[in-house]
XYZ file of C-alpha atoms in Angstrom:
520
model
C -0.080 0.012 0.222
C 1.065 3.410 -1.240
C 2.655 5.673 2.047
C 0.610 9.099 1.671
C 3.420 10.978 0.229
C 3.752 8.793 -2.720
C -0.015 8.325 -2.742
C -0.127 12.018 -3.288
C 2.574 12.377 -5.591
C 0.982 9.535 -7.866
C -2.431 11.236 -7.868
C -0.910 14.611 -8.974
C 1.374 13.103 -11.824
C -1.479 10.724 -13.026
C -3.792 13.966 -13.169
C -1.087 15.740 -15.012
C -0.858 13.136 -17.648
C -4.779 12.705 -17.940
C -4.925 16.483 -18.410
C -2.136 17.195 -20.657
C -2.233 13.721 -22.746
C -2.654 14.381 -26.240
C -1.206 13.612 -29.912
C 1.927 14.539 -31.573
C 0.512 15.449 -34.486
C 1.489 19.356 -35.197
C 3.177 19.588 -31.718
C -0.539 20.187 -30.118
C -1.443 18.974 -26.627
C -4.965 18.391 -26.634
C -7.160 18.333 -23.408
C -6.604 20.732 -20.542
C -3.114 21.885 -20.814
C -3.409 24.873 -18.769
C -4.881 23.169 -16.210
C -2.149 20.484 -16.061
C 0.535 23.298 -15.778
C -1.348 25.021 -13.011
C -1.748 21.495 -10.914
C 1.939 21.031 -11.402
C 2.716 24.841 -10.200
C 0.436 25.052 -7.207
C 1.501 21.144 -6.089
C 5.158 21.549 -6.206
C 5.341 18.378 -7.757
C 6.804 17.855 -10.978
C 4.822 15.359 -13.594
C 8.158 13.992 -14.746
C 10.603 12.085 -12.633
C 14.128 13.169 -12.629
C 15.246 10.241 -14.674
C 12.751 11.140 -17.294
C 13.807 14.864 -17.123
C 17.322 14.098 -17.581
C 16.651 11.600 -20.605
C 14.428 14.298 -22.085
C 17.262 17.043 -21.893
C 19.859 14.564 -23.481
C 17.603 13.724 -26.301
C 16.385 17.493 -26.805
C 20.018 18.483 -27.075
C 21.093 15.740 -29.354
C 23.854 14.259 -26.806
C 23.521 11.110 -28.146
C 26.602 9.596 -26.335
C 25.194 11.034 -23.177
C 21.824 9.545 -23.789
C 23.061 6.007 -24.832
C 25.281 6.181 -21.720
C 22.392 7.091 -19.383
C 20.326 4.197 -20.871
C 22.684 1.581 -20.427
C 23.378 2.632 -17.039
C 19.742 1.717 -16.285
C 19.692 -1.864 -17.781
C 18.692 -3.144 -14.405
C 15.407 -1.005 -14.277
C 14.539 -1.376 -17.974
C 15.433 -5.062 -18.322
C 15.012 -6.243 -22.049
C 13.345 -2.778 -22.816
C 16.947 -1.224 -23.108
C 17.594 -2.526 -26.260
C 14.563 -1.277 -27.794
C 14.966 1.974 -26.197
C 18.757 2.248 -27.843
C 17.266 1.280 -31.245
C 15.017 4.251 -31.205
C 17.998 6.459 -30.015
C 20.227 5.124 -32.743
C 17.797 5.310 -35.274
C 17.288 8.970 -34.377
C 20.994 9.681 -34.222
C 21.596 7.840 -37.568
C 19.132 10.006 -39.497
C 20.588 12.970 -38.156
C 23.960 12.023 -39.460
C 22.494 11.474 -42.929
C 20.621 14.594 -42.859
C 24.061 16.320 -42.210
C 25.715 14.191 -45.112
C 27.855 12.359 -42.559
C 27.281 9.150 -44.365
C 30.317 7.325 -42.994
C 29.301 7.810 -39.283
C 25.795 6.775 -39.993
C 27.391 3.301 -41.646
C 29.564 2.688 -38.879
C 26.527 3.294 -36.174
C 24.488 0.874 -38.356
C 27.158 -1.835 -38.436
C 28.748 -1.917 -35.339
C 26.009 -0.763 -32.908
C 22.514 -1.171 -34.442
C 23.262 -4.777 -35.916
C 24.449 -5.945 -32.208
C 21.164 -5.094 -30.652
C 18.798 -7.879 -29.756
C 15.744 -6.331 -31.462
C 13.381 -7.364 -34.633
C 15.702 -8.025 -37.615
C 12.992 -6.511 -39.942
C 13.349 -3.182 -38.188
C 17.049 -3.079 -38.661
C 16.837 -4.103 -42.537
C 14.120 -1.507 -42.643
C 16.403 1.192 -40.976
C 19.203 0.042 -43.295
C 16.953 0.087 -46.504
C 15.940 3.946 -45.770
C 19.580 4.619 -45.925
C 19.471 3.962 -49.640
C 16.871 6.438 -50.791
C 16.018 9.495 -49.418
C 12.214 9.049 -49.996
C 12.175 6.337 -47.418
C 13.640 8.673 -44.660
C 11.761 10.300 -42.037
C 12.849 13.899 -42.942
C 14.898 15.354 -46.067
C 14.162 19.207 -45.010
C 16.634 21.499 -43.438
C 14.129 22.808 -41.086
C 15.220 22.899 -37.792
C 11.516 22.606 -36.489
C 11.528 18.991 -38.244
C 14.383 17.806 -35.975
C 12.947 19.082 -33.059
C 9.612 17.679 -33.579
C 11.180 14.201 -34.487
C 13.319 14.429 -31.278
C 10.089 15.414 -29.238
C 8.646 12.142 -30.588
C 11.650 10.073 -29.559
C 10.867 11.186 -25.878
C 7.412 10.441 -26.148
C 8.161 6.698 -27.553
C 11.095 6.352 -24.768
C 8.559 7.200 -22.137
C 6.463 4.475 -23.064
C 9.483 2.065 -22.518
C 10.348 3.136 -19.130
C 8.723 1.311 -16.244
C 6.879 3.048 -13.322
C 7.432 5.039 -11.150
C 10.077 6.629 -13.830
C 7.059 7.072 -16.231
C 3.461 6.677 -15.660
C 1.885 4.399 -18.464
C -0.678 6.221 -20.615
C -4.135 5.953 -19.326
C -3.185 4.679 -16.121
C -5.744 6.903 -14.374
C -8.522 5.668 -16.696
C -7.342 2.498 -15.974
C -7.719 2.524 -12.189
C -11.180 3.823 -12.573
C -12.367 1.427 -14.997
C -10.903 -1.106 -12.598
C -12.635 0.186 -9.786
C -16.140 0.199 -11.772
C -15.473 -3.378 -12.634
C -14.934 -4.438 -8.987
C -18.245 -2.760 -8.266
C -20.151 -4.484 -10.925
C -18.843 -7.739 -10.119
C -19.622 -7.513 -6.311
C -23.038 -6.325 -6.903
C -25.284 -9.343 -6.902
C -28.078 -7.395 -8.596
C -26.526 -5.673 -11.581
C -29.117 -5.333 -14.046
C -29.420 -1.756 -15.332
C -27.918 -0.489 -18.378
C -27.386 3.003 -16.654
C -23.977 4.553 -16.404
C -22.492 4.051 -13.108
C -21.666 7.219 -11.315
C -18.250 7.676 -9.714
C -19.456 10.161 -7.042
C -20.366 7.100 -4.731
C -19.872 3.575 -4.689
C -22.004 1.623 -6.624
C -24.476 -0.996 -5.436
C -27.925 -2.260 -6.984
C -30.956 -3.168 -5.054
C -33.715 -5.519 -6.024
C -35.671 -2.557 -7.606
C -34.065 -3.428 -11.097
C -34.812 -7.127 -10.710
C -37.459 -9.251 -12.039
C -38.756 -10.155 -8.508
C -42.509 -9.876 -8.724
C -45.431 -11.150 -11.156
C -46.545 -8.252 -13.625
C -48.943 -10.425 -15.524
C -50.378 -13.843 -15.628
C -50.689 -15.441 -19.185
C -53.589 -18.063 -19.436
C -54.104 -18.834 -23.104
C -53.326 -22.696 -22.709
C -55.839 -24.923 -21.524
C -53.222 -27.417 -19.844
C -49.744 -27.687 -18.494
C -47.325 -25.278 -20.176
C -43.962 -27.245 -20.915
C -41.879 -24.750 -22.812
C -41.417 -21.069 -23.152
C -38.742 -18.746 -25.158
C -38.581 -15.065 -26.052
C -37.844 -14.239 -29.565
C -33.860 -12.927 -30.270
C -35.387 -9.236 -30.821
C -37.073 -9.769 -27.640
C -40.541 -8.790 -29.250
C -42.342 -11.908 -29.058
C -42.889 -14.699 -26.388
C -43.641 -18.654 -27.883
C -44.952 -21.006 -25.657
C -46.189 -24.550 -25.911
C -48.163 -26.676 -23.882
C -49.738 -30.356 -23.129
C -52.889 -28.990 -24.670
C -51.390 -29.661 -28.315
C -50.933 -26.098 -29.200
C -48.184 -23.414 -29.267
C -49.004 -19.569 -28.829
C -46.836 -16.651 -30.194
C -47.468 -13.618 -27.779
C -46.853 -10.207 -28.588
C -44.463 -8.135 -26.206
C -45.917 -4.619 -26.200
C -43.989 -1.415 -25.703
C -45.406 -1.096 -22.156
C -43.808 -4.367 -21.401
C -47.476 -5.999 -21.650
C -47.977 -9.376 -23.804
C -51.034 -9.949 -25.868
C -52.021 -13.116 -27.565
C -51.149 -13.147 -31.193
C -51.380 -16.592 -32.820
C -52.599 -19.786 -31.560
C -50.918 -22.219 -33.550
C -53.208 -25.488 -33.978
C -52.199 -28.504 -36.128
C -50.313 -31.124 -33.515
C -52.400 -33.939 -32.656
C -50.365 -34.558 -29.557
C -48.643 -32.284 -26.806
C -46.287 -29.740 -28.033
C -43.234 -30.253 -26.008
C -40.401 -27.549 -27.718
C -40.294 -24.614 -30.012
C -37.081 -22.662 -31.202
C -37.177 -19.314 -32.883
C -35.231 -18.806 -35.945
C -32.254 -16.352 -35.435
C -34.107 -13.680 -37.675
C -37.334 -14.190 -35.718
C -39.450 -14.701 -39.116
C -39.932 -18.414 -38.394
C -40.603 -20.850 -35.309
C -40.638 -24.703 -34.947
C -42.715 -26.549 -32.812
C -41.807 -30.210 -31.949
C -44.863 -32.554 -31.155
C -44.312 -35.050 -28.330
C -43.330 -38.388 -30.166
C -45.043 -36.312 -33.298
C -44.312 -34.253 -36.140
C -42.149 -31.043 -36.196
C -43.851 -27.981 -37.713
C -42.370 -24.757 -39.390
C -44.557 -21.804 -38.751
C -44.644 -18.204 -40.052
C -44.497 -15.744 -37.252
C -46.265 -12.944 -38.879
C -49.401 -14.779 -40.310
C -49.395 -17.653 -37.764
C -49.550 -20.392 -40.783
C -47.883 -23.760 -41.165
C -45.422 -23.341 -43.970
C -44.064 -27.061 -43.751
C -44.422 -30.338 -41.568
C -41.442 -32.647 -41.273
C -41.625 -36.224 -40.480
C -44.707 -38.452 -39.994
C -46.610 -39.977 -36.923
C -44.461 -41.892 -34.506
C -41.373 -39.611 -35.300
C -39.980 -38.818 -32.157
C -38.146 -35.762 -31.750
C -36.770 -34.525 -28.667
C -35.398 -31.034 -29.629
C -34.252 -28.996 -32.163
C -31.884 -25.885 -32.819
C -31.478 -23.233 -35.776
C -28.165 -22.284 -37.517
C -27.460 -18.635 -37.946
C -28.534 -18.393 -41.376
C -32.206 -19.074 -40.412
C -32.682 -21.616 -43.417
C -31.313 -24.787 -41.842
C -31.827 -26.297 -38.480
C -30.831 -29.547 -36.569
C -33.193 -31.898 -34.492
C -32.553 -34.852 -32.265
C -34.578 -37.781 -31.889
C -34.908 -40.614 -29.171
C -34.794 -42.994 -31.618
C -31.414 -44.092 -32.694
C -32.169 -44.847 -36.236
C -33.415 -41.212 -36.766
C -30.313 -39.906 -34.469
C -29.691 -36.173 -35.173
C -30.644 -34.948 -38.611
C -29.846 -31.371 -40.425
C -32.553 -29.824 -42.549
C -33.371 -26.962 -44.506
C -36.792 -25.220 -44.635
C -38.061 -27.099 -47.596
C -37.680 -30.676 -45.819
C -34.606 -31.602 -47.518
C -32.082 -33.342 -45.564
C -28.383 -31.866 -45.478
C -26.703 -34.017 -43.003
C -27.358 -36.723 -40.838
C -25.679 -38.305 -37.629
C -27.313 -41.769 -36.745
C -26.894 -45.519 -36.193
C -27.400 -48.030 -33.786
C -24.869 -47.440 -31.433
C -26.183 -43.665 -31.572
C -27.620 -43.008 -27.843
C -31.100 -41.389 -27.511
C -30.880 -37.662 -27.787
C -32.185 -35.935 -24.869
C -31.638 -32.403 -25.762
C -29.832 -30.327 -28.453
C -28.220 -26.784 -29.337
C -26.151 -24.953 -31.768
C -23.884 -22.042 -30.564
C -25.145 -18.728 -31.931
C -22.223 -18.241 -33.788
C -22.922 -21.585 -35.500
C -19.594 -22.842 -34.844
C -20.486 -26.047 -32.517
C -23.402 -28.204 -32.403
C -23.838 -29.517 -28.840
C -25.819 -32.690 -28.126
C -27.052 -34.123 -24.811
C -27.674 -37.905 -24.642
C -29.670 -40.140 -22.342
C -26.443 -41.878 -21.277
C -25.318 -38.734 -19.417
C -23.154 -37.690 -22.110
C -22.343 -34.158 -23.695
C -20.850 -34.258 -26.988
C -19.589 -31.065 -28.518
C -19.029 -31.169 -32.049
C -17.260 -28.486 -34.168
C -19.126 -28.143 -37.444
C -15.999 -27.098 -39.356
C -13.476 -29.749 -38.419
C -15.683 -32.237 -36.943
C -13.674 -32.478 -33.986
C -15.717 -33.908 -31.046
C -15.189 -33.753 -27.455
C -17.157 -35.431 -24.863
C -18.052 -34.528 -21.396
C -19.290 -37.300 -19.090
C -21.731 -36.373 -16.129
C -22.555 -38.619 -13.265
C -26.224 -37.899 -13.383
C -28.830 -38.046 -15.817
C -28.881 -34.337 -18.002
C -32.377 -33.171 -19.037
C -31.986 -30.051 -20.738
C -29.290 -27.241 -22.441
C -28.886 -23.657 -22.536
C -26.319 -21.910 -24.562
C -24.997 -18.206 -23.633
C -25.627 -15.443 -26.519
C -21.925 -14.944 -26.777
C -21.389 -18.813 -27.680
C -18.796 -19.175 -24.654
C -20.903 -20.980 -22.375
C -23.512 -23.606 -21.803
C -25.582 -24.847 -18.803
C -27.103 -28.269 -18.286
C -29.874 -29.213 -15.894
C -29.154 -32.789 -13.934
C -31.734 -34.541 -12.090
C -29.192 -34.531 -9.148
C -30.768 -30.859 -8.418
C -27.766 -29.210 -9.801
C -27.023 -27.069 -12.844
C -23.618 -27.254 -14.189
C -21.978 -24.652 -16.384
C -19.283 -25.500 -18.872
C -17.044 -23.683 -21.184
C -17.778 -24.346 -24.960
C -13.882 -24.192 -25.982
C -12.939 -26.743 -23.536
C -10.710 -24.910 -21.486
C -12.337 -25.854 -18.049
C -11.888 -29.302 -16.110
C -14.489 -28.982 -13.858
C -18.108 -27.267 -14.265
C -19.405 -24.210 -12.229
C -22.209 -25.602 -10.113
C -25.718 -24.035 -9.220
C -28.060 -25.618 -6.615
C -30.612 -24.891 -4.135
C -33.664 -25.831 -6.731
C -35.670 -29.119 -6.491
C -35.125 -31.666 -9.646
C -35.678 -35.078 -9.526
C -38.261 -36.533 -11.828
C -39.095 -34.008 -14.482
C -37.801 -32.223 -17.390
C -36.478 -28.701 -15.758
C -34.947 -26.165 -18.044
C -32.899 -23.186 -17.081
C -31.335 -20.069 -19.016
C -28.839 -17.458 -19.078
C -30.082 -13.754 -18.987
C -30.232 -10.312 -17.262
C -27.642 -7.540 -18.234
C -24.760 -9.162 -20.082
C -26.334 -12.762 -19.337
C -25.113 -12.456 -16.013
C -27.600 -14.427 -14.444
C -28.889 -18.050 -14.633
C -32.712 -18.769 -13.891
C -34.366 -22.258 -13.687
C -37.704 -23.787 -12.931
C -38.272 -26.212 -10.141
C -40.300 -28.980 -9.061
C -41.651 -27.225 -5.947
C -43.482 -24.654 -8.011
C -40.807 -21.851 -7.471
C -38.277 -19.923 -9.950
C -34.894 -19.797 -8.944
C -32.248 -17.048 -9.878
C -28.693 -17.157 -9.456
C -25.609 -14.613 -10.216
C -23.534 -16.690 -12.357
C -20.515 -16.157 -10.080
C -22.380 -17.829 -6.957
C -23.398 -21.118 -6.417
C -26.608 -20.490 -4.466
C -29.807 -18.386 -5.259
C -30.106 -14.815 -4.820
C -33.769 -15.125 -5.594
C -36.251 -17.493 -5.172
C -39.949 -16.521 -6.601
C -42.857 -17.775 -5.659
C -46.458 -17.707 -7.617
C -46.979 -20.842 -9.288
C -48.959 -23.505 -7.952
C -47.374 -26.517 -9.718
C -44.050 -27.609 -11.447
C -42.173 -24.889 -13.169
C -40.994 -26.346 -16.263
C -39.025 -23.643 -18.363
C -37.997 -20.247 -17.755
C -37.028 -17.707 -20.559
C -34.907 -14.305 -20.054
C -35.989 -11.541 -22.612
C -32.637 -10.622 -24.485
C -33.666 -7.033 -24.946
C -35.345 -6.470 -21.581
C -33.100 -7.518 -18.816
C -35.548 -6.855 -16.310
C -38.298 -9.317 -17.824
C -38.453 -12.851 -17.296
C -41.076 -15.569 -18.418
C -42.001 -19.112 -16.479
C -43.968 -21.812 -17.577
C -45.668 -24.136 -15.337
C -47.951 -26.953 -14.943
C -50.416 -24.826 -13.313
C -51.520 -23.840 -17.152
C -50.211 -20.392 -16.614
C -47.227 -18.452 -17.876
C -45.969 -15.707 -15.476
C -44.320 -12.800 -16.381
C -41.802 -11.422 -13.958
C -40.611 -7.756 -13.666
C -39.415 -5.272 -11.077
C -41.513 -5.050 -7.899
C -42.242 -1.497 -8.858
C -44.300 -2.938 -11.813
C -46.118 -5.136 -9.306
C -49.835 -4.764 -10.545
C -50.954 -8.028 -12.005
C -52.705 -8.529 -14.964
C -54.568 -11.937 -16.488
C -54.135 -12.413 -20.233
């Protein structure tokens, strides 16, 4: 920890550098140069260290031998950077020799001193090449201001190589402020507001910007609601039910939802829905039945895939919104990739293929992640066909992928949710617990500001929410009367969460300030 005197000096020097920073072009220092000079004068603290002032004096006066000796005397402080610093000085010295017509001195400097430095050989060759033609040289005019400006630039470049506290790195004050803000956000369990963070006081979000209260209850289904998912643009919500229908709900400007289309045509329960990335199409999976493709705007069925007895467990879109993949409980069906016209593009099937429980495609389209009944997670790279397998100890019921394609979460019937990284850098998952799951398919999701939270349904009729940095829930939401099967966080409204339950309803959750509940 800094002692008071050092801390004071650092603050003044850092403020000076922040105020007086600017570009070299035209020798104009931007920002608040007068304020910076006034700060130095009133505080009595020089913004440049003694070592930097000496080095600047040698460079600006062209005392190259003294400058080189000074840098060599600081080898212990500069470390490997001394070679780069010497190269910059030698380059300036060489160019000034050439300008004065002292070609022999320039060539001798290049052969004996520059070539002995442990620096990038390309830079040395470039410097040698610039001696051959004047058009490649940094200056060819006799104006003394050109020399002065180039020496000033050399000082700036050398200052960047000097370690603290001899030189304060560029942007150090801004970095410290940004670090403080990041630390505030990391320690804030409920950080869910896009508003700017004020530096005038320590930051800490309360629960008032978090979805903790039921703001609307949707009652359009006549049986258990098994699945809900917001569209990528956050303007619609799709739900599916044991009543053999799916519903598309419209999210109004005031945050209320209204029924847009009821999608009828399935003869059995609809277990799953999936929005195309462009939000113009919706897939609905019938339970041991066909897969249907719907036009979101008109609510009409555009295509039916499969036939009766076609066992589809889940489906997922590729980023182009024209191709998708679906998984099946039937090993002979396996995993199939189709286009919207019903043409099979690719398949993974065979008698050794385990039953597919759930499937997902990362939003960037690079990975296909499959969940199998034998407790395995298989991550297939679509470009290289490289496959990685993760084995869990307990059966897995569902998967959800983060919007940035970096992470995915799986629900286990051991009453845990595991988060894995897609790239495979983690040896162990992050674990989340507290909810109840033993018998049924329970689905979770990422959500909130920057997808910093995880939400999940539960068999005890409650909704659980975790900050992704904590293994225990920060909120438990009550309101449903039976099992909560699925949750979905609005990707464009971080304060809006939806939950689907066996009690035939969908609840919309928002901040407690919006607590007035409406039925729809």
